[in-house]
Structures are given as structure tokens and as C-alpha cells.
């Protein structure tokens, strides 16, 4: 939507600029030559800029979907009130510099791979079922990881299903975190019709 | 030291700012390009690294995870789900979907607050 707005704005600009140019020719006799030249350069620059922008973004459109921490405003207010009340309380220092039980990537990886293989054994790709199944798998994995009992850790689970139709896909992730305590694991399950990928990120809440 | 209060985290993660940053990064890298097998690795890496650098420049006390999936455009099915265990008042996520004639790109940003 944002892209459509900007491109229509560009067209509007061109129309007004060309109208302005014609007007400027008539007025040039009254203004100085250098002033006119400056206006002319500015106008051509604007024309070129609008043209470049339109060409670059031609054939592309983008769409934004995001989920903010609260799903609607009322929940947000409750959370913030509680949180600001909490901030006024002063917790005594625990003097704990590191987590009690550090995230064991190896055991979590085995568990995640097991869940993925068991759930997706002999399951064929099905459009409707998979959108539901992906959410279910994500929740199941979250519960399993929580059961490990890593205290003060926050988890993010990502589940991806890609249908195999001969197209190419490239997935990349980067992060900024504390290398000492934070880590990630991945599990992959491949069949004839699709590939399932699960990513688990564990971050220590300092 | 005890007097310090976390002012930024009271309003939570600003998803609007994050989506603008990510949208600009994607436009800069993939804008006007067609799917190219040789360059795709480079493109995904640069999208993710640039988004991360710009997010960090915001200067907030957050840990970031940025994931990017670029797929060649054809008739295919793609499902993605994420489940998170975190502090809902201070942590958040943002997803940006971008496409052109030959590719689809999905970028996901997760931001986890650091309690100072």
C-alpha cells in the first residue's frame, strides 16, 4: 500500500513540475539568470529522482504484517500498568552472573528432531492441514523445550514447511546476543513432497 | 545504580521502526533484481546483516534475531509458524513480506529485551 502511494505521488510531482516549468519560462524575464538556472537544475533533478524511484520499484510490492507484544490496545495497557508498578519495586540483587543450568544444545536437538520425525512420519503435503499443523508443532516444541528446565531462558521456535515443486529457497538468520549463554538448534525432516525445518533459539534473560 | 529505571522498555518493542528499517534494506538489495542462483546467497546474507546493523544503531537495549527466507516465485506451498516464550510487555516481533516478479522474500525480526 505504501508503495502504491509513493508511486502515485511521483506522478503527481511530475505533472506539477512540468506545469511549473512552463510558468517559470514566462517569469524568467523578471528574475535574474542565475536564479532561473538554479530553479531549472532543481526541477530536472526532481524529475530524474522520481523517474529512478519509479523504475527501481516497478514490479515489486511489499506488505507488512507484524504482531506487537499485545494483540490489541486493551491488553497492552494492562501489561504496561502492571509492568510500571513492578518497576517501582526494587528487587534485591541476586549476584548471579550466569545461568544456573546452561542451555544444552545437544539434548534439545535430539528431542526436537524426535518430535519432528514422529509427527511427520508418513504425512503427505496438504495445504489446509499444514497451516494448522505448523502451529501445533511449534507449540508442542515450545512445551518440550520448557520441560528441560532451563531457568531464566526465553525461547523462540520457528517451524517452516516448504513444498517441493522444483523452486529454490534460501533461508538466512543472523543475531545479536550474548555468545556465552545464548544458542540455537535446528532440525530438518525431508520427504518426497516437502521439507520441514524447525529452528529453536534460546536466549538468557539477564 | 539502584535508581536506574528502564525507560525504553516501558513502551515495548517499536514494530513500526523495525519494519521501516527492514523494508528499506530489502528494497536496497533486491529492488529491481531478478532471481539469480549465483547471487542469492550474497543477497540473503546482506539483507540480514544490513537489517541487523541498522537495528542495532537504534541504540536500544535489545537482543535481535533476524531471519530471511527468499524463494523463487512459482506455484509452491509455504507455511511458517513461530511460537515464543518471552516477556510480552517488553519483547516483540515484526514480519515483512516483500515480493516482485520473480521472488518472494519474508523477513522476521525478533527483539528480546535486555534487563539492565
mmCIF file of C-alpha atoms in Angstrom:
data_model
loop_
_atom_site.group_PDB
_atom_site.id
_atom_site.type_symbol
_atom_site.label_atom_id
_atom_site.label_comp_id
_atom_site.label_asym_id
_atom_site.label_seq_id
_atom_site.Cartn_x
_atom_site.Cartn_y
_atom_site.Cartn_z
ATOM 1 C CA UNK A 1 0.000 0.000 0.000
ATOM 2 C CA UNK A 2 2.855 2.241 0.925
ATOM 3 C CA UNK A 3 4.479 1.584 -2.429
ATOM 4 C CA UNK A 4 1.339 2.487 -4.375
ATOM 5 C CA UNK A 5 1.108 5.764 -2.514
ATOM 6 C CA UNK A 6 4.681 6.732 -3.292
ATOM 7 C CA UNK A 7 4.401 5.960 -6.994
ATOM 8 C CA UNK A 8 1.210 7.971 -7.410
ATOM 9 C CA UNK A 9 2.902 10.803 -5.534
ATOM 10 C CA UNK A 10 5.737 10.648 -8.055
ATOM 11 C CA UNK A 11 3.341 11.064 -10.962
ATOM 12 C CA UNK A 12 1.684 13.968 -9.251
ATOM 13 C CA UNK A 13 5.035 15.600 -8.777
ATOM 14 C CA UNK A 14 5.918 15.319 -12.460
ATOM 15 C CA UNK A 15 2.680 16.948 -13.509
ATOM 16 C CA UNK A 16 3.112 19.887 -11.181
ATOM 17 C CA UNK A 17 6.758 20.291 -12.051
ATOM 18 C CA UNK A 18 6.148 20.418 -15.803
ATOM 19 C CA UNK A 19 3.397 22.920 -15.175
ATOM 20 C CA UNK A 20 5.791 24.903 -13.026
ATOM 21 C CA UNK A 21 8.486 24.855 -15.667
ATOM 22 C CA UNK A 22 6.256 26.423 -18.241
ATOM 23 C CA UNK A 23 5.302 29.080 -15.751
ATOM 24 C CA UNK A 24 8.938 29.773 -14.956
ATOM 25 C CA UNK A 25 9.783 30.461 -18.562
ATOM 26 C CA UNK A 26 7.254 33.281 -18.570
ATOM 27 C CA UNK A 27 8.575 34.758 -15.343
ATOM 28 C CA UNK A 28 12.303 34.455 -16.200
ATOM 29 C CA UNK A 29 12.463 37.864 -17.644
ATOM 30 C CA UNK A 30 11.657 39.325 -14.228
ATOM 31 C CA UNK A 31 14.177 37.184 -12.198
ATOM 32 C CA UNK A 32 17.944 37.032 -12.509
ATOM 33 C CA UNK A 33 19.588 34.488 -14.871
ATOM 34 C CA UNK A 34 21.380 32.595 -12.069
ATOM 35 C CA UNK A 35 18.145 32.272 -10.099
ATOM 36 C CA UNK A 36 16.407 30.799 -13.116
ATOM 37 C CA UNK A 37 19.241 28.315 -13.757
ATOM 38 C CA UNK A 38 19.092 27.115 -10.149
ATOM 39 C CA UNK A 39 15.371 26.516 -10.439
ATOM 40 C CA UNK A 40 15.883 24.693 -13.716
ATOM 41 C CA UNK A 41 18.530 22.366 -12.247
ATOM 42 C CA UNK A 42 16.391 21.658 -9.212
ATOM 43 C CA UNK A 43 13.429 20.827 -11.384
ATOM 44 C CA UNK A 44 15.371 18.441 -13.627
ATOM 45 C CA UNK A 45 16.867 16.777 -10.556
ATOM 46 C CA UNK A 46 13.401 16.183 -9.141
ATOM 47 C CA UNK A 47 12.230 14.725 -12.454
ATOM 48 C CA UNK A 48 15.172 12.322 -12.587
ATOM 49 C CA UNK A 49 14.765 11.288 -8.969
ATOM 50 C CA UNK A 50 11.102 10.451 -9.412
ATOM 51 C CA UNK A 51 11.934 8.501 -12.559
ATOM 52 C CA UNK A 52 14.660 6.457 -10.859
ATOM 53 C CA UNK A 53 12.449 5.682 -7.888
ATOM 54 C CA UNK A 54 9.622 4.534 -10.098
ATOM 55 C CA UNK A 55 11.864 2.275 -12.158
ATOM 56 C CA UNK A 56 13.519 0.640 -9.206
ATOM 57 C CA UNK A 57 10.279 -0.230 -7.512
ATOM 58 C CA UNK A 58 8.413 -1.255 -10.616
ATOM 59 C CA UNK A 59 7.016 -4.793 -10.430
ATOM 60 C CA UNK A 60 7.545 -5.044 -6.733
ATOM 61 C CA UNK A 61 5.234 -4.559 -3.864
ATOM 62 C CA UNK A 62 5.600 -5.206 -0.207
ATOM 63 C CA UNK A 63 3.308 -5.861 2.599
ATOM 64 C CA UNK A 64 3.884 -5.690 6.279
ATOM 65 C CA UNK A 65 2.425 -7.945 8.865
ATOM 66 C CA UNK A 66 3.577 -7.801 12.384
ATOM 67 C CA UNK A 67 2.424 -8.882 15.742
ATOM 68 C CA UNK A 68 3.200 -6.479 18.502
ATOM 69 C CA UNK A 69 3.570 -7.818 22.037
ATOM 70 C CA UNK A 70 -0.124 -7.224 22.810
ATOM 71 C CA UNK A 71 -2.750 -8.158 20.214
ATOM 72 C CA UNK A 72 -4.925 -5.140 20.874
ATOM 73 C CA UNK A 73 -4.718 -1.973 22.882
ATOM 74 C CA UNK A 74 -6.603 -3.043 25.989
ATOM 75 C CA UNK A 75 -4.208 -5.857 26.767
ATOM 76 C CA UNK A 76 -1.297 -3.510 26.159
ATOM 77 C CA UNK A 77 -2.489 -1.102 28.820
ATOM 78 C CA UNK A 78 -2.953 -3.802 31.405
ATOM 79 C CA UNK A 79 0.523 -5.133 30.787
ATOM 80 C CA UNK A 80 2.150 -1.728 30.966
ATOM 81 C CA UNK A 81 0.363 -0.720 34.136
ATOM 82 C CA UNK A 82 1.458 -3.880 35.853
ATOM 83 C CA UNK A 83 4.948 -3.512 34.480
ATOM 84 C CA UNK A 84 5.370 0.097 35.574
ATOM 85 C CA UNK A 85 4.084 -0.827 39.020
ATOM 86 C CA UNK A 86 6.668 -3.556 39.135
ATOM 87 C CA UNK A 87 9.449 -1.195 38.157
ATOM 88 C CA UNK A 88 8.824 0.875 41.261
ATOM 89 C CA UNK A 89 9.579 -2.138 43.445
ATOM 90 C CA UNK A 90 13.273 -2.627 43.854
ATOM 91 C CA UNK A 91 14.438 -6.198 43.709
ATOM 92 C CA UNK A 92 17.489 -7.054 45.685
ATOM 93 C CA UNK A 93 20.450 -8.209 43.681
ATOM 94 C CA UNK A 94 20.778 -11.924 43.179
ATOM 95 C CA UNK A 95 24.503 -11.572 42.398
ATOM 96 C CA UNK A 96 24.076 -14.274 39.811
ATOM 97 C CA UNK A 97 26.322 -13.623 36.846
ATOM 98 C CA UNK A 98 25.445 -16.742 34.855
ATOM 99 C CA UNK A 99 22.525 -19.136 34.404
ATOM 100 C CA UNK A 100 22.171 -21.995 36.879
ATOM 101 C CA UNK A 101 21.870 -24.511 34.075
ATOM 102 C CA UNK A 102 23.390 -23.520 30.773
ATOM 103 C CA UNK A 103 21.441 -24.311 27.603
ATOM 104 C CA UNK A 104 22.426 -27.795 26.423
ATOM 105 C CA UNK A 105 22.081 -27.614 22.684
ATOM 106 C CA UNK A 106 22.779 -31.299 22.063
ATOM 107 C CA UNK A 107 19.979 -32.798 24.147
ATOM 108 C CA UNK A 108 17.467 -30.244 22.880
ATOM 109 C CA UNK A 109 18.415 -31.026 19.289
ATOM 110 C CA UNK A 110 17.762 -34.744 19.810
ATOM 111 C CA UNK A 111 14.376 -34.031 21.363
ATOM 112 C CA UNK A 112 13.309 -31.591 18.625
ATOM 113 C CA UNK A 113 14.378 -33.968 15.865
ATOM 114 C CA UNK A 114 12.431 -36.749 17.547
ATOM 115 C CA UNK A 115 9.246 -34.650 17.757
ATOM 116 C CA UNK A 116 9.561 -33.599 14.125
ATOM 117 C CA UNK A 117 10.159 -37.108 12.790
ATOM 118 C CA UNK A 118 7.371 -38.655 14.862
ATOM 119 C CA UNK A 119 4.772 -36.068 13.976
ATOM 120 C CA UNK A 120 5.599 -36.013 10.291
ATOM 121 C CA UNK A 121 6.103 -39.718 9.701
ATOM 122 C CA UNK A 122 4.085 -40.698 6.595
ATOM 123 C CA UNK A 123 2.340 -37.319 6.379
ATOM 124 C CA UNK A 124 1.804 -36.061 2.846
ATOM 125 C CA UNK A 125 1.759 -32.382 1.966
ATOM 126 C CA UNK A 126 -1.700 -30.925 2.353
ATOM 127 C CA UNK A 127 -2.367 -27.199 2.155
ATOM 128 C CA UNK A 128 -5.094 -26.817 4.748
ATOM 129 C CA UNK A 129 -3.799 -29.337 7.221
ATOM 130 C CA UNK A 130 -0.293 -27.929 7.231
ATOM 131 C CA UNK A 131 -1.162 -24.406 8.290
ATOM 132 C CA UNK A 132 -2.781 -25.878 11.377
ATOM 133 C CA UNK A 133 -0.038 -28.469 11.827
ATOM 134 C CA UNK A 134 2.755 -25.890 11.773
ATOM 135 C CA UNK A 135 1.222 -24.000 14.701
ATOM 136 C CA UNK A 136 0.606 -27.229 16.574
ATOM 137 C CA UNK A 137 4.194 -28.362 16.066
ATOM 138 C CA UNK A 138 5.550 -25.016 17.209
ATOM 139 C CA UNK A 139 3.524 -25.161 20.424
ATOM 140 C CA UNK A 140 4.477 -28.780 21.039
ATOM 141 C CA UNK A 141 8.171 -27.991 20.644
ATOM 142 C CA UNK A 142 7.886 -24.993 22.952
ATOM 143 C CA UNK A 143 6.398 -27.185 25.682
ATOM 144 C CA UNK A 144 9.105 -29.786 25.208
ATOM 145 C CA UNK A 145 11.892 -27.220 25.440
ATOM 146 C CA UNK A 146 10.350 -25.673 28.560
ATOM 147 C CA UNK A 147 10.286 -29.101 30.190
ATOM 148 C CA UNK A 148 14.059 -29.220 30.086
ATOM 149 C CA UNK A 149 14.035 -26.707 32.910
ATOM 150 C CA UNK A 150 16.485 -24.052 31.778
ATOM 151 C CA UNK A 151 15.757 -21.245 34.206
ATOM 152 C CA UNK A 152 15.539 -17.607 33.072
ATOM 153 C CA UNK A 153 15.716 -18.584 29.406
ATOM 154 C CA UNK A 154 13.462 -17.123 26.727
ATOM 155 C CA UNK A 155 12.682 -19.317 23.692
ATOM 156 C CA UNK A 156 11.734 -18.664 20.111
ATOM 157 C CA UNK A 157 10.623 -21.600 17.951
ATOM 158 C CA UNK A 158 10.250 -21.268 14.186
ATOM 159 C CA UNK A 159 8.708 -24.004 12.048
ATOM 160 C CA UNK A 160 8.857 -23.839 8.243
ATOM 161 C CA UNK A 161 7.226 -26.119 5.674
ATOM 162 C CA UNK A 162 8.320 -25.813 2.064
ATOM 163 C CA UNK A 163 6.597 -27.760 -0.681
ATOM 164 C CA UNK A 164 8.962 -29.322 -3.194
ATOM 165 C CA UNK A 165 7.988 -28.093 -6.622
ATOM 166 C CA UNK A 166 11.397 -27.505 -8.143
ATOM 167 C CA UNK A 167 11.797 -23.953 -6.892
ATOM 168 C CA UNK A 168 14.816 -22.763 -4.971
ATOM 169 C CA UNK A 169 14.691 -21.362 -1.456
ATOM 170 C CA UNK A 170 17.327 -19.670 0.598
ATOM 171 C CA UNK A 171 16.963 -19.093 4.344
ATOM 172 C CA UNK A 172 19.403 -16.996 6.375
ATOM 173 C CA UNK A 173 19.439 -15.879 10.006
ATOM 174 C CA UNK A 174 21.660 -13.520 11.910
ATOM 175 C CA UNK A 175 21.531 -12.444 15.514
ATOM 176 C CA UNK A 176 22.984 -10.234 18.163
ATOM 177 C CA UNK A 177 23.119 -11.901 21.541
ATOM 178 C CA UNK A 178 25.389 -12.969 24.321
ATOM 179 C CA UNK A 179 27.528 -15.737 22.881
ATOM 180 C CA UNK A 180 28.330 -17.180 26.297
ATOM 181 C CA UNK A 181 24.781 -18.237 27.222
ATOM 182 C CA UNK A 182 22.594 -17.939 24.109
ATOM 183 C CA UNK A 183 22.390 -20.591 21.447
ATOM 184 C CA UNK A 184 20.234 -22.209 18.787
ATOM 185 C CA UNK A 185 19.433 -25.654 17.365
ATOM 186 C CA UNK A 186 17.846 -26.794 14.135
ATOM 187 C CA UNK A 187 16.096 -29.950 12.945
ATOM 188 C CA UNK A 188 15.172 -30.933 9.415
ATOM 189 C CA UNK A 189 12.772 -33.527 8.091
ATOM 190 C CA UNK A 190 12.720 -34.189 4.375
ATOM 191 C CA UNK A 191 10.203 -36.262 2.414
ATOM 192 C CA UNK A 192 9.347 -36.643 -1.239
ATOM 193 C CA UNK A 193 6.843 -33.807 -1.345
ATOM 194 C CA UNK A 194 8.061 -31.303 1.247
ATOM 195 C CA UNK A 195 10.811 -30.229 3.600
ATOM 196 C CA UNK A 196 10.150 -29.306 7.230
ATOM 197 C CA UNK A 197 12.608 -27.131 9.131
ATOM 198 C CA UNK A 198 12.488 -26.311 12.837
ATOM 199 C CA UNK A 199 14.649 -23.641 14.479
ATOM 200 C CA UNK A 200 14.904 -23.157 18.226
ATOM 201 C CA UNK A 201 16.602 -20.055 19.688
ATOM 202 C CA UNK A 202 17.339 -19.859 23.404
ATOM 203 C CA UNK A 203 18.215 -16.512 24.983
ATOM 204 C CA UNK A 204 19.206 -15.958 28.588
ATOM 205 C CA UNK A 205 17.323 -13.185 30.334
ATOM 206 C CA UNK A 206 19.996 -11.343 32.253
ATOM 207 C CA UNK B 1 22.875 2.222 40.241
ATOM 208 C CA UNK B 2 19.683 1.169 42.008
ATOM 209 C CA UNK B 3 17.927 4.337 40.848
ATOM 210 C CA UNK B 4 18.218 3.373 37.160
ATOM 211 C CA UNK B 5 14.853 2.629 35.536
ATOM 212 C CA UNK B 6 14.390 1.102 32.099
ATOM 213 C CA UNK B 7 12.531 3.836 30.306
ATOM 214 C CA UNK B 8 12.595 2.376 26.763
ATOM 215 C CA UNK B 9 11.168 -0.992 27.751
ATOM 216 C CA UNK B 10 8.045 0.531 29.265
ATOM 217 C CA UNK B 11 6.684 1.106 25.746
ATOM 218 C CA UNK B 12 7.779 -2.284 24.446
ATOM 219 C CA UNK B 13 9.252 -3.093 21.085
ATOM 220 C CA UNK B 14 8.588 -0.497 18.367
ATOM 221 C CA UNK B 15 7.469 -2.624 15.423
ATOM 222 C CA UNK B 16 6.929 0.358 13.087
ATOM 223 C CA UNK B 17 10.516 1.455 13.273
ATOM 224 C CA UNK B 18 11.735 -2.085 12.700
ATOM 225 C CA UNK B 19 9.530 -2.635 9.651
ATOM 226 C CA UNK B 20 10.703 0.622 8.051
ATOM 227 C CA UNK B 21 14.314 -0.359 8.539
ATOM 228 C CA UNK B 22 13.800 -3.840 7.129
ATOM 229 C CA UNK B 23 11.733 -2.605 4.173
ATOM 230 C CA UNK B 24 14.495 -0.170 3.211
ATOM 231 C CA UNK B 25 17.155 -2.866 3.443
ATOM 232 C CA UNK B 26 15.223 -5.261 1.223
ATOM 233 C CA UNK B 27 14.474 -2.553 -1.349
ATOM 234 C CA UNK B 28 18.109 -1.647 -1.433
ATOM 235 C CA UNK B 29 19.331 -5.195 -2.006
ATOM 236 C CA UNK B 30 16.574 -6.819 -4.080
ATOM 237 C CA UNK B 31 14.874 -3.810 -5.665
ATOM 238 C CA UNK B 32 14.723 -4.263 -9.429
ATOM 239 C CA UNK B 33 16.626 -7.555 -9.416
ATOM 240 C CA UNK B 34 15.528 -10.899 -10.800
ATOM 241 C CA UNK B 35 16.118 -14.240 -9.153
ATOM 242 C CA UNK B 36 19.693 -15.295 -9.755
ATOM 243 C CA UNK B 37 21.087 -18.546 -8.429
ATOM 244 C CA UNK B 38 24.627 -17.201 -8.208
ATOM 245 C CA UNK B 39 23.803 -14.109 -6.191
ATOM 246 C CA UNK B 40 21.098 -15.407 -3.917
ATOM 247 C CA UNK B 41 23.434 -16.363 -1.063
ATOM 248 C CA UNK B 42 25.031 -12.962 -1.112
ATOM 249 C CA UNK B 43 21.666 -11.200 -1.183
ATOM 250 C CA UNK B 44 20.147 -13.051 1.754
ATOM 251 C CA UNK B 45 23.306 -12.540 3.779
ATOM 252 C CA UNK B 46 23.449 -8.837 3.034
ATOM 253 C CA UNK B 47 19.738 -8.265 3.739
ATOM 254 C CA UNK B 48 20.077 -9.888 7.120
ATOM 255 C CA UNK B 49 23.356 -8.240 8.041
ATOM 256 C CA UNK B 50 22.249 -4.772 6.977
ATOM 257 C CA UNK B 51 18.942 -5.034 8.847
ATOM 258 C CA UNK B 52 20.764 -6.164 11.934
ATOM 259 C CA UNK B 53 23.290 -3.310 11.735
ATOM 260 C CA UNK B 54 20.553 -0.724 11.371
ATOM 261 C CA UNK B 55 18.515 -2.211 14.195
ATOM 262 C CA UNK B 56 21.495 -2.091 16.495
ATOM 263 C CA UNK B 57 22.081 1.555 15.564
ATOM 264 C CA UNK B 58 18.744 2.377 17.194
ATOM 265 C CA UNK B 59 20.672 2.071 20.400
ATOM 266 C CA UNK B 60 18.073 0.211 22.420
ATOM 267 C CA UNK B 61 18.922 -2.479 24.949
ATOM 268 C CA UNK B 62 17.656 -5.393 22.855
ATOM 269 C CA UNK B 63 18.969 -8.672 21.532
ATOM 270 C CA UNK B 64 17.890 -9.196 17.922
ATOM 271 C CA UNK B 65 17.311 -12.258 15.762
ATOM 272 C CA UNK B 66 16.656 -11.615 12.067
ATOM 273 C CA UNK B 67 15.553 -14.437 9.738
ATOM 274 C CA UNK B 68 15.170 -14.045 5.998
ATOM 275 C CA UNK B 69 13.703 -16.530 3.503
ATOM 276 C CA UNK B 70 13.958 -15.782 -0.216
ATOM 277 C CA UNK B 71 12.061 -18.089 -2.555
ATOM 278 C CA UNK B 72 11.915 -18.225 -6.289
ATOM 279 C CA UNK B 73 8.430 -17.343 -7.408
ATOM 280 C CA UNK B 74 6.451 -20.291 -8.765
ATOM 281 C CA UNK B 75 3.485 -22.389 -7.765
ATOM 282 C CA UNK B 76 4.504 -23.737 -4.387
ATOM 283 C CA UNK B 77 3.189 -24.026 -0.871
ATOM 284 C CA UNK B 78 4.936 -22.448 2.063
ATOM 285 C CA UNK B 79 3.937 -22.474 5.720
ATOM 286 C CA UNK B 80 5.738 -20.881 8.606
ATOM 287 C CA UNK B 81 4.810 -20.711 12.284
ATOM 288 C CA UNK B 82 6.598 -19.405 15.318
ATOM 289 C CA UNK B 83 5.969 -19.897 18.972
ATOM 290 C CA UNK B 84 7.692 -17.749 21.579
ATOM 291 C CA UNK B 85 8.208 -17.877 25.294
ATOM 292 C CA UNK B 86 9.169 -14.399 26.485
ATOM 293 C CA UNK B 87 8.102 -11.305 28.340
ATOM 294 C CA UNK B 88 5.188 -9.998 26.269
ATOM 295 C CA UNK B 89 5.399 -6.439 27.595
ATOM 296 C CA UNK B 90 8.948 -5.762 26.510
ATOM 297 C CA UNK B 91 9.703 -8.237 23.706
ATOM 298 C CA UNK B 92 8.210 -8.293 20.261
ATOM 299 C CA UNK B 93 8.378 -9.401 16.679
ATOM 300 C CA UNK B 94 7.863 -7.930 13.237
ATOM 301 C CA UNK B 95 7.376 -9.667 9.867
ATOM 302 C CA UNK B 96 7.848 -8.048 6.477
ATOM 303 C CA UNK B 97 6.695 -9.759 3.289
ATOM 304 C CA UNK B 98 8.103 -8.414 0.033
ATOM 305 C CA UNK B 99 7.731 -9.650 -3.482
ATOM 306 C CA UNK B 100 8.466 -8.827 -7.071
ATOM 307 C CA UNK B 101 8.050 -10.591 -10.387
ATOM 308 C CA UNK B 102 10.498 -13.422 -9.696
ATOM 309 C CA UNK B 103 10.963 -13.710 -5.951
ATOM 310 C CA UNK B 104 9.211 -13.734 -2.627
ATOM 311 C CA UNK B 105 11.028 -12.543 0.470
ATOM 312 C CA UNK B 106 9.933 -12.930 4.086
ATOM 313 C CA UNK B 107 11.927 -11.273 6.848
ATOM 314 C CA UNK B 108 11.202 -11.858 10.509
ATOM 315 C CA UNK B 109 12.675 -9.775 13.325
ATOM 316 C CA UNK B 110 12.561 -10.908 16.954
ATOM 317 C CA UNK B 111 13.617 -8.463 19.666
ATOM 318 C CA UNK B 112 14.288 -9.595 23.226
ATOM 319 C CA UNK B 113 14.826 -7.004 25.913
ATOM 320 C CA UNK B 114 17.955 -6.965 27.999
ATOM 321 C CA UNK B 115 17.233 -6.154 31.597
ATOM 322 C CA UNK B 116 19.903 -3.758 32.719
#
